[in-house]
Every structure is written in C-alpha cells, then in structure tokens.
Short mmCIF file of C-alpha atoms in Angstrom, two decimals:
data_model
loop_
_atom_site.label_atom_id
_atom_site.label_comp_id
_atom_site.label_asym_id
_atom_site.label_seq_id
_atom_site.Cartn_x
_atom_site.Cartn_y
_atom_site.Cartn_z
CA MET A 14 -12.92 -8.85 12.01
CA GLU A 15 -15.05 -6.61 9.96
CA PHE A 16 -15.30 -3.90 8.11
CA ASP A 17 -18.07 -0.54 7.96
CA ILE A 18 -16.21 0.49 4.89
CA SER A 19 -19.07 3.06 3.30
CA PRO A 20 -18.76 3.26 -0.77
CA LEU A 21 -17.56 7.14 -1.61
CA ASP A 22 -21.16 9.88 -0.71
CA THR A 23 -21.16 11.51 -4.12
CA SER A 24 -24.30 14.00 -3.77
CA LEU A 25 -20.99 16.90 -3.13
CA LYS A 26 -19.52 15.63 -6.96
CA GLY A 27 -21.05 18.07 -8.85
CA ASN A 28 -20.27 20.62 -6.50
CA ILE A 29 -16.38 19.86 -5.67
CA GLN A 30 -16.60 19.43 -9.69
CA HIS A 31 -17.95 22.52 -10.46
CA LYS A 32 -15.25 24.32 -8.18
CA ILE A 33 -12.37 22.69 -10.29
CA ASN A 34 -13.63 23.57 -13.61
CA LEU A 35 -14.00 27.62 -12.30
CA LYS A 36 -10.66 28.05 -12.55
CA THR A 37 -8.34 29.86 -13.49
CA LYS A 38 -7.37 27.61 -16.53
CA PRO A 39 -9.64 25.50 -19.78
CA ILE A 40 -12.20 22.86 -17.98
CA GLY A 41 -8.92 19.43 -17.48
CA SER A 42 -5.68 21.56 -18.24
CA LEU A 43 -5.30 20.49 -14.61
CA GLY A 44 -4.83 16.90 -15.86
CA LYS A 45 -4.77 14.19 -13.28
CA LEU A 46 -4.66 16.84 -10.38
CA GLU A 47 -8.12 17.88 -11.41
CA LYS A 48 -9.20 13.80 -10.60
CA ILE A 49 -7.67 13.68 -7.52
CA ALA A 50 -8.60 17.05 -6.01
CA LEU A 51 -11.97 14.68 -7.10
CA GLN A 52 -11.24 11.97 -5.49
CA ILE A 53 -10.03 13.38 -2.47
CA GLY A 54 -13.62 15.82 -1.94
CA LEU A 55 -15.91 13.33 -2.38
CA ILE A 56 -13.53 11.49 0.40
CA GLN A 57 -13.47 14.01 2.99
CA ASN A 58 -17.33 14.78 1.25
CA THR A 59 -16.19 18.29 1.81
CA ILE A 60 -15.13 21.90 -1.23
CA HIS A 61 -12.50 22.30 1.05
CA PRO A 62 -10.41 19.39 1.07
CA LYS A 63 -7.67 19.25 4.27
CA LEU A 64 -4.57 17.77 4.60
CA GLN A 65 -3.34 16.90 8.13
CA GLN A 66 -0.81 15.11 9.08
CA PRO A 67 1.14 12.86 5.95
CA THR A 68 1.57 10.18 7.75
CA ILE A 69 3.28 6.05 6.42
CA LEU A 70 3.29 3.25 7.94
CA VAL A 71 6.39 0.97 7.43
CA PHE A 72 5.50 -3.06 8.29
CA ALA A 73 8.74 -5.12 8.59
CA GLY A 74 8.14 -8.98 8.99
CA ASP A 75 10.21 -11.91 7.87
CA HIS A 76 9.31 -15.27 5.76
CA GLY A 77 9.91 -19.08 6.14
CA ILE A 78 10.84 -19.59 2.92
CA ALA A 79 13.50 -17.10 3.06
CA GLU A 80 15.74 -19.51 5.22
CA LYS A 81 16.41 -21.47 2.51
CA GLY A 82 17.46 -19.17 0.05
CA GLU A 83 15.85 -20.25 -3.20
CA VAL A 84 14.06 -17.35 -4.13
CA ASN A 85 15.33 -14.85 -2.26
CA PRO A 86 19.73 -13.25 -3.56
CA TYR A 87 19.91 -11.37 -0.79
CA PRO A 88 19.10 -13.47 2.36
CA GLN A 89 16.61 -13.13 5.02
CA ILE A 90 18.74 -11.47 8.12
CA VAL A 91 19.05 -9.04 5.64
CA THR A 92 15.17 -7.61 6.82
CA GLN A 93 16.43 -7.57 10.72
CA GLN A 94 19.32 -4.68 9.64
CA MET A 95 17.17 -2.77 7.01
CA VAL A 96 15.61 -1.98 10.02
CA TYR A 97 17.77 -1.05 12.12
CA ASN A 98 18.60 1.52 9.21
CA PHE A 99 15.12 2.22 9.01
CA LEU A 100 15.66 3.28 12.56
CA ASN A 101 18.77 5.14 12.51
CA GLY A 102 16.95 7.30 9.31
CA GLY A 103 19.58 5.60 7.12
CA ALA A 104 17.12 4.29 4.18
CA ALA A 105 15.30 6.23 1.14
CA ILE A 106 12.29 6.39 3.00
CA ASN A 107 13.92 8.53 5.75
CA SER A 108 14.98 10.70 2.71
CA PHE A 109 11.47 11.14 1.31
CA CYS A 110 9.38 11.19 3.99
CA SER A 111 12.01 13.97 5.80
CA GLN A 112 12.49 15.50 2.10
CA HIS A 113 8.36 16.09 2.03
CA ASN A 114 7.83 16.33 5.57
CA ILE A 115 6.06 13.36 5.80
CA HIS A 116 6.11 11.00 9.25
CA LEU A 117 7.55 7.91 9.48
CA GLU A 118 6.56 4.82 11.82
CA ILE A 119 8.27 1.90 11.90
CA ILE A 120 6.40 -1.29 12.62
CA ASP A 121 8.18 -5.20 14.00
CA ALA A 122 4.79 -7.28 12.30
CA GLY A 123 6.91 -10.47 12.41
CA VAL A 124 10.76 -10.33 12.14
CA ASN A 125 13.73 -12.75 13.20
CA ARG A 126 15.57 -10.69 15.34
CA ASP A 127 14.51 -9.47 18.88
CA PHE A 128 14.84 -5.80 19.15
CA ILE A 129 16.30 -4.25 22.41
CA HIS A 130 16.11 -1.15 22.86
CA ALA A 131 14.84 -0.84 19.63
CA ASP A 132 13.86 3.47 20.33
CA GLY A 133 10.77 4.36 17.51
CA LEU A 134 10.13 0.61 16.96
CA ILE A 135 6.24 -0.02 17.24
CA ASP A 136 6.66 -3.77 19.32
CA ALA A 137 3.84 -5.85 17.09
CA LYS A 138 5.25 -9.38 16.38
CA ILE A 139 3.42 -11.83 15.78
CA ALA A 140 6.41 -14.42 15.52
CA TYR A 141 9.90 -14.91 14.70
CA GLY A 142 8.53 -14.37 10.88
CA THR A 143 5.77 -16.97 8.47
CA LYS A 144 6.83 -20.73 7.94
CA ASN A 145 7.87 -22.28 4.58
CA TYR A 146 4.36 -22.42 2.82
CA GLU A 147 6.23 -25.35 0.98
CA VAL A 148 5.06 -27.03 3.47
CA GLU A 149 2.69 -25.47 5.23
CA PRO A 150 0.48 -22.55 5.71
CA ALA A 151 2.38 -19.67 6.47
CA MET A 152 0.71 -18.65 9.21
CA SER A 153 -2.33 -20.04 11.04
CA ILE A 154 -5.54 -18.23 10.77
CA ASP A 155 -5.00 -16.92 13.99
CA GLN A 156 -2.02 -15.32 13.49
CA CYS A 157 -3.94 -13.89 10.74
CA ASN A 158 -6.79 -12.68 11.93
CA ALA A 159 -4.27 -11.16 14.77
CA SER A 160 -2.47 -8.93 11.93
CA LEU A 161 -5.28 -8.04 10.62
CA GLN A 162 -5.92 -6.45 13.87
CA LYS A 163 -2.70 -4.65 15.21
CA GLY A 164 -2.84 -3.38 11.61
CA ALA A 165 -6.12 -1.42 12.36
CA HIS A 166 -5.17 -0.56 15.58
CA ILE A 167 -1.65 1.44 14.44
CA VAL A 168 -4.05 3.08 11.75
CA SER A 169 -6.82 3.64 14.60
CA GLU A 170 -3.73 5.14 16.41
CA THR A 171 -2.57 7.66 13.88
CA TYR A 172 -5.99 8.21 13.22
CA LYS A 173 -6.77 9.50 16.56
CA ASN A 174 -4.05 11.81 16.24
CA GLY A 175 -4.68 14.02 13.80
CA CYS A 176 -3.74 12.05 10.53
CA ASN A 177 -5.98 11.73 7.19
CA VAL A 178 -3.79 10.62 4.57
CA ILE A 179 -1.32 7.57 5.03
CA GLY A 180 0.95 5.55 2.82
CA PHE A 181 2.30 1.68 3.93
CA GLY A 182 5.79 0.70 3.58
CA GLU A 183 7.26 -3.12 3.83
CA MET A 184 10.63 -4.83 4.52
CA GLY A 185 10.61 -8.55 3.99
CA ILE A 186 12.65 -10.64 2.11
CA GLY A 187 10.93 -12.91 0.17
CA ASN A 188 7.51 -10.51 0.24
CA SER A 189 7.52 -10.23 -3.58
CA SER A 190 7.37 -14.02 -3.61
CA ALA A 191 4.07 -14.14 -0.62
CA ALA A 192 3.24 -10.49 -3.36
CA ALA A 193 2.87 -13.29 -6.72
CA LEU A 194 1.35 -15.89 -4.56
CA LEU A 195 -1.28 -14.38 -3.72
CA MET A 196 -1.49 -11.85 -8.01
CA ALA A 197 -2.33 -15.49 -8.81
CA TYR A 198 -4.61 -15.89 -6.04
CA PHE A 199 -7.08 -13.04 -6.55
CA THR A 200 -6.46 -11.64 -10.06
CA LYS A 201 -6.66 -16.05 -11.28
CA ILE A 202 -3.19 -14.77 -13.85
CA PRO A 203 -0.85 -17.55 -14.02
CA ILE A 204 1.87 -17.81 -11.30
CA THR A 205 4.88 -18.03 -13.50
CA GLU A 206 3.39 -14.18 -15.23
CA CYS A 207 3.56 -12.83 -11.54
CA VAL A 208 7.10 -13.95 -10.68
CA GLY A 209 8.96 -11.51 -11.06
CA ALA A 210 12.81 -9.91 -9.67
CA GLY A 211 11.77 -9.35 -6.21
CA THR A 212 15.48 -8.06 -4.89
CA GLY A 213 17.35 -8.17 -7.63
CA ALA A 214 17.18 -12.65 -8.87
CA GLN A 215 18.22 -13.15 -12.33
CA GLY A 216 18.75 -15.81 -14.69
CA GLU A 217 19.21 -18.94 -13.48
CA ALA A 218 17.49 -17.87 -9.87
CA ILE A 219 14.77 -16.09 -11.18
CA LYS A 220 13.47 -19.77 -13.32
CA ARG A 221 13.93 -21.53 -10.02
CA LYS A 222 11.72 -18.73 -7.65
CA ARG A 223 8.77 -18.88 -10.55
CA ARG A 224 9.33 -23.21 -10.29
CA VAL A 225 9.04 -23.16 -6.60
CA LEU A 226 6.29 -20.66 -6.57
CA ALA A 227 3.88 -22.67 -8.94
CA ASN A 228 4.62 -25.88 -7.08
CA VAL A 229 3.56 -23.90 -3.49
CA PHE A 230 0.52 -22.24 -5.08
CA GLU A 231 -0.59 -25.82 -6.64
CA LYS A 232 0.23 -27.62 -3.26
CA HIS A 233 -2.19 -25.06 -1.55
CA ASN A 234 -6.53 -24.65 -2.43
CA PRO A 235 -7.25 -22.01 0.65
CA LYS A 236 -11.11 -21.26 0.26
CA THR A 237 -11.73 -17.35 1.50
CA PRO A 238 -10.00 -14.46 0.63
CA LYS A 239 -8.29 -14.50 4.35
CA GLU A 240 -7.37 -17.99 3.98
CA ALA A 241 -5.24 -17.52 0.91
CA LEU A 242 -3.94 -14.10 2.99
CA ALA A 243 -2.22 -17.19 6.05
CA THR A 244 -0.89 -18.85 3.07
CA PHE A 245 0.05 -17.77 1.07
CA GLY A 246 1.21 -14.04 2.82
CA GLY A 247 3.80 -12.54 4.95
CA PHE A 248 2.54 -10.63 8.60
CA GLU A 249 3.67 -7.58 7.34
CA ILE A 250 1.38 -7.73 4.42
CA ALA A 251 -1.10 -8.95 6.57
CA MET A 252 -0.74 -5.60 8.27
CA ILE A 253 -0.82 -3.66 5.88
CA THR A 254 -4.26 -5.50 5.16
CA GLY A 255 -5.91 -4.60 7.63
CA ALA A 256 -4.07 -0.78 8.37
CA ILE A 257 -5.82 -0.13 4.87
CA LEU A 258 -9.72 -1.91 5.72
CA LYS A 259 -8.97 0.86 8.49
CA ALA A 260 -8.54 3.38 7.37
CA ALA A 261 -11.07 3.43 4.37
CA GLU A 262 -13.70 2.40 7.92
CA LEU A 263 -12.33 6.03 8.52
CA LYS A 264 -12.45 8.00 5.18
CA MET A 265 -8.69 9.25 5.44
CA THR A 266 -6.63 9.15 1.75
CA ILE A 267 -4.54 5.97 1.18
CA ILE A 268 -1.96 6.33 -1.05
CA ILE A 269 -1.45 3.11 -2.55
CA ASP A 270 2.68 2.27 -3.43
CA GLY A 271 4.18 -0.36 -5.25
CA PHE A 272 3.94 -4.89 -5.98
CA ILE A 273 3.71 -5.19 -1.98
CA VAL A 274 0.96 -2.99 -1.00
CA THR A 275 -0.66 -4.18 -4.35
CA ALA A 276 -1.23 -7.45 -3.40
CA ALA A 277 -1.86 -6.26 0.33
CA LEU A 278 -4.69 -3.63 -1.62
CA LEU A 279 -6.00 -6.89 -3.17
CA VAL A 280 -6.56 -9.00 -0.71
CA ALA A 281 -8.71 -6.10 1.57
CA HIS A 282 -10.51 -5.67 -1.79
CA ALA A 283 -11.41 -9.60 -1.68
CA ILE A 284 -12.99 -8.32 2.04
CA ASN A 285 -14.68 -5.11 0.78
CA ARG A 286 -14.76 -3.74 -2.46
CA ASN A 287 -15.35 -0.72 -0.91
CA VAL A 288 -12.31 -0.02 -1.08
CA ILE A 289 -10.55 0.65 -3.89
CA ASP A 290 -12.54 4.73 -2.87
CA TYR A 291 -10.33 5.59 -0.89
CA CYS A 292 -7.58 4.35 -2.39
CA ILE A 293 -5.26 6.56 -4.74
CA PHE A 294 -1.70 4.61 -6.58
CA ALA A 295 1.13 6.23 -7.03
CA HIS A 296 3.55 4.21 -9.34
CA THR A 297 3.81 1.95 -11.17
CA SER A 298 6.69 -0.37 -9.95
CA GLY A 299 9.43 -1.80 -12.14
CA GLU A 300 8.41 -5.42 -10.90
CA GLN A 301 6.91 -6.66 -13.49
CA GLY A 302 3.57 -7.64 -12.05
CA HIS A 303 2.59 -4.60 -10.98
CA GLN A 304 0.59 -3.05 -13.96
CA LYS A 305 -1.11 -6.16 -14.16
CA MET A 306 -2.04 -5.54 -10.74
CA LEU A 307 -3.44 -2.37 -11.91
CA LYS A 308 -4.67 -3.36 -14.70
CA PHE A 309 -7.69 -5.62 -12.47
CA LEU A 310 -8.05 -2.88 -10.58
CA ASN A 311 -8.60 -0.96 -13.17
CA LYS A 312 -6.06 2.31 -12.08
CA THR A 313 -4.18 4.15 -13.30
CA PRO A 314 -1.72 5.90 -11.12
CA ILE A 315 0.31 8.91 -10.42
CA LEU A 316 3.99 8.45 -11.62
CA SER A 317 6.14 5.59 -13.43
CA LEU A 318 9.42 5.68 -12.44
CA GLY A 319 10.70 2.28 -12.66
CA MET A 320 11.24 1.85 -8.89
CA ARG A 321 11.33 -0.95 -7.48
CA LEU A 322 12.59 -0.39 -4.17
CA GLY A 323 8.95 -1.04 -1.44
CA GLU A 324 9.63 0.39 1.89
CA GLY A 325 7.00 2.36 1.06
CA THR A 326 9.30 4.71 -1.07
CA GLY A 327 6.56 5.47 -4.37
CA ALA A 328 3.48 6.96 -2.02
CA ALA A 329 6.38 9.62 0.40
CA ILE A 330 8.03 10.52 -4.15
CA ALA A 331 3.91 10.89 -4.52
CA TYR A 332 3.24 12.94 -2.15
CA PRO A 333 3.14 16.21 -3.02
CA ILE A 334 1.79 14.83 -6.11
CA VAL A 335 -0.95 14.75 -3.86
CA ALA A 336 -0.96 17.68 -1.81
CA SER A 337 -0.71 19.79 -5.63
CA ALA A 338 -3.99 19.08 -6.34
CA VAL A 339 -5.47 19.90 -2.67
CA ALA A 340 -3.75 22.90 -2.76
CA PHE A 341 -4.50 24.58 -6.51
CA ILE A 342 -8.57 23.22 -5.11
CA ASN A 343 -8.44 25.28 -1.63
CA HIS A 344 -5.50 28.14 -3.12
CA MET A 345 -5.88 29.41 -7.04
CA ALA A 346 -8.47 31.80 -7.97
CA SER A 347 -11.32 31.84 -9.73
CA PHE A 348 -12.57 33.61 -12.62
CA ASP A 349 -14.21 35.69 -10.95
CA GLU A 350 -12.00 36.57 -8.76
CA ALA A 351 -9.40 37.37 -10.75
CA GLU A 352 -11.89 39.25 -13.04
CA ILE A 353 -10.91 37.44 -15.49
CA THR A 354 -13.12 36.87 -18.80
CA LYS A 355 -13.75 32.78 -19.08
CA THR A 356 -15.02 32.17 -21.97
CA ASN A 357 -15.91 34.99 -25.91
CA THR A 358 -20.03 34.11 -25.07
#
C-alpha cells in the first residue's frame, strides 16, 4: 500500500502562534498546552482548530509465540477473554472512554477464537493468530498487506463518520515480545535492552523471555520495514500501523498510546517519516523500552503515570488535556477582548 502523507503546512504557523500569544496570560505560561494547540492548528491548517468525535480503536490479535508460554505469564486464552470484557464494558479502556465521551470500537484482527453473536465487535480477522516466529515469520507478506489495508479501511470509515482525532489500543497476549523485536529492528538498540515485563514477567521469567527473543532476533534477517513487520509483528500491530498511516494521510490528530502502539508507529515512521507530524504522545509507559522508543523519536509525552496496561488507556487519559489545548485557543479571551493591559510599555 502507498500512503500520501504530506508534511505539515506551516504557512499559518505565525498566525496560530500570534493568537496563542495574545491570550490573557504570560507568553508560554500554558506550557505544553500551547505546543499542542499549535500542532493541532497546523494539522488542521486553521487558527480555529476543532476536535470532533474522538475515537479509540482497540485491535486484538493472538501471537504464535504465546502458545508455549515461554515469554508470557498469562495464557493465550486471556486475549479472547479480554475481548469479551471490552464488549461487556468491563475493562479500564471502557471506563476511561465513558468518562471522557470517547467513542470506542473493538476489532478482531486475529484472535484465536470464533466470536459468535459478539455484538459490537468489528470482524477484521486475518487468521487465528500469527505463526510462532521462533520457527518461521509471524505472517506472510500477503497477510501483512491485508492487515495494513484493513487497519487503513477502518480508519477511513471512522473518518467518514466525522472523527478527526483518534487513538489506538491493543490486546494480545505476547504482543510486548513482538513490540520489543520491532523496537530492536528499527532503533538498533540491542534486543535485551528492549525486552520488559509485559504482562508481569519477573525474575527467571524475564531472563527466559530475553533469551528466547534474542534467539528469535538472530534467526531472522528482514530487509524492509514491511518484512520486519511480517516477521516479528502481530495482526493487531500491523493493523495499527496501517491505521496510523491512513489517519496521517487524512490529516487526523493521532494520540499515540504506549509501548505496543509506539512499536506500530516505528514501523509507520519507517514507511513514511511524515507520519510523525500528526502524532501527539500520550504518556511514558512503565514498560522499560518505551522511554527509549520516545528518545529515538525525539518526542516528549504529555503524562508519566507509570501505566503499562495497554488497551489505549494512556491515549484516553491524555485526551482531556489535548481537548484543553483546543479549548483555550478557541475560548480564552485575548488582552484586547478582556481590556487588560498587556505590558507596561
């Protein structure tokens, strides 16, 4: 797939910054909110940015590596159980989306389960989980392409429904291992420094996880970003990659979640570097590799709460702050409007 992603049009940058500076406050006193307001104004190419129908898409998929339990303390069946939990409204992401009026969609990207009469679930299944990359690439190039296309298509439909600000979440036992492998490939950081606790690996378990993934990384030699995604990724990560690329093409504001979603962004960034202009980084994950990912991308997140749950929860928690940035630029009075003297000169 080809994505036509333009760099930000900066022709209005001076006008947007002037509007921000004229608000009834010392220049720069709203800190990062001012930078967010400027970025969203540039994304939308207007001095009057608006956030419409905020949405989080949660993609779920299973991983072949998880069947043996070498890298994951929770069994693979938890993926499907959590999908039902999402659909029943019982997960953290449900709570936060409800609290902040964010529309939530759950997508079966490749869970090892047939969901019968699962109301509200978007069926985008590629297969019943990926292959075990200890033995062979996780997916074929055709499957990878199909995942990218489906992720892009779902975002296109979301955009057509009026959404212009979007976040992504994921669920998949074993996907922190896939993310660590992708991180090592794209950042060139040694794989052992990319591997973290995931769903809670500790002690000997995390040592075993590092050994297994180091062997996997040495086994394969992908030549392109797409080959790397097919080799190490999951269907949910691949769909998020396509979704991020399409959202940037459509000039949507993208709120990037934690470790897994940022791994998908690393792939998207390698495919088209302009994608980064449309991304706002929600938080620093408690997963140890995430800070190194953010440093590689030279980005500072909004929050640092020690969260490492996934599901898009960081994006949901950060959204009200993003909304506050848009609120002040649109509704806060200027010095002239409030008849307040700006300086002594």
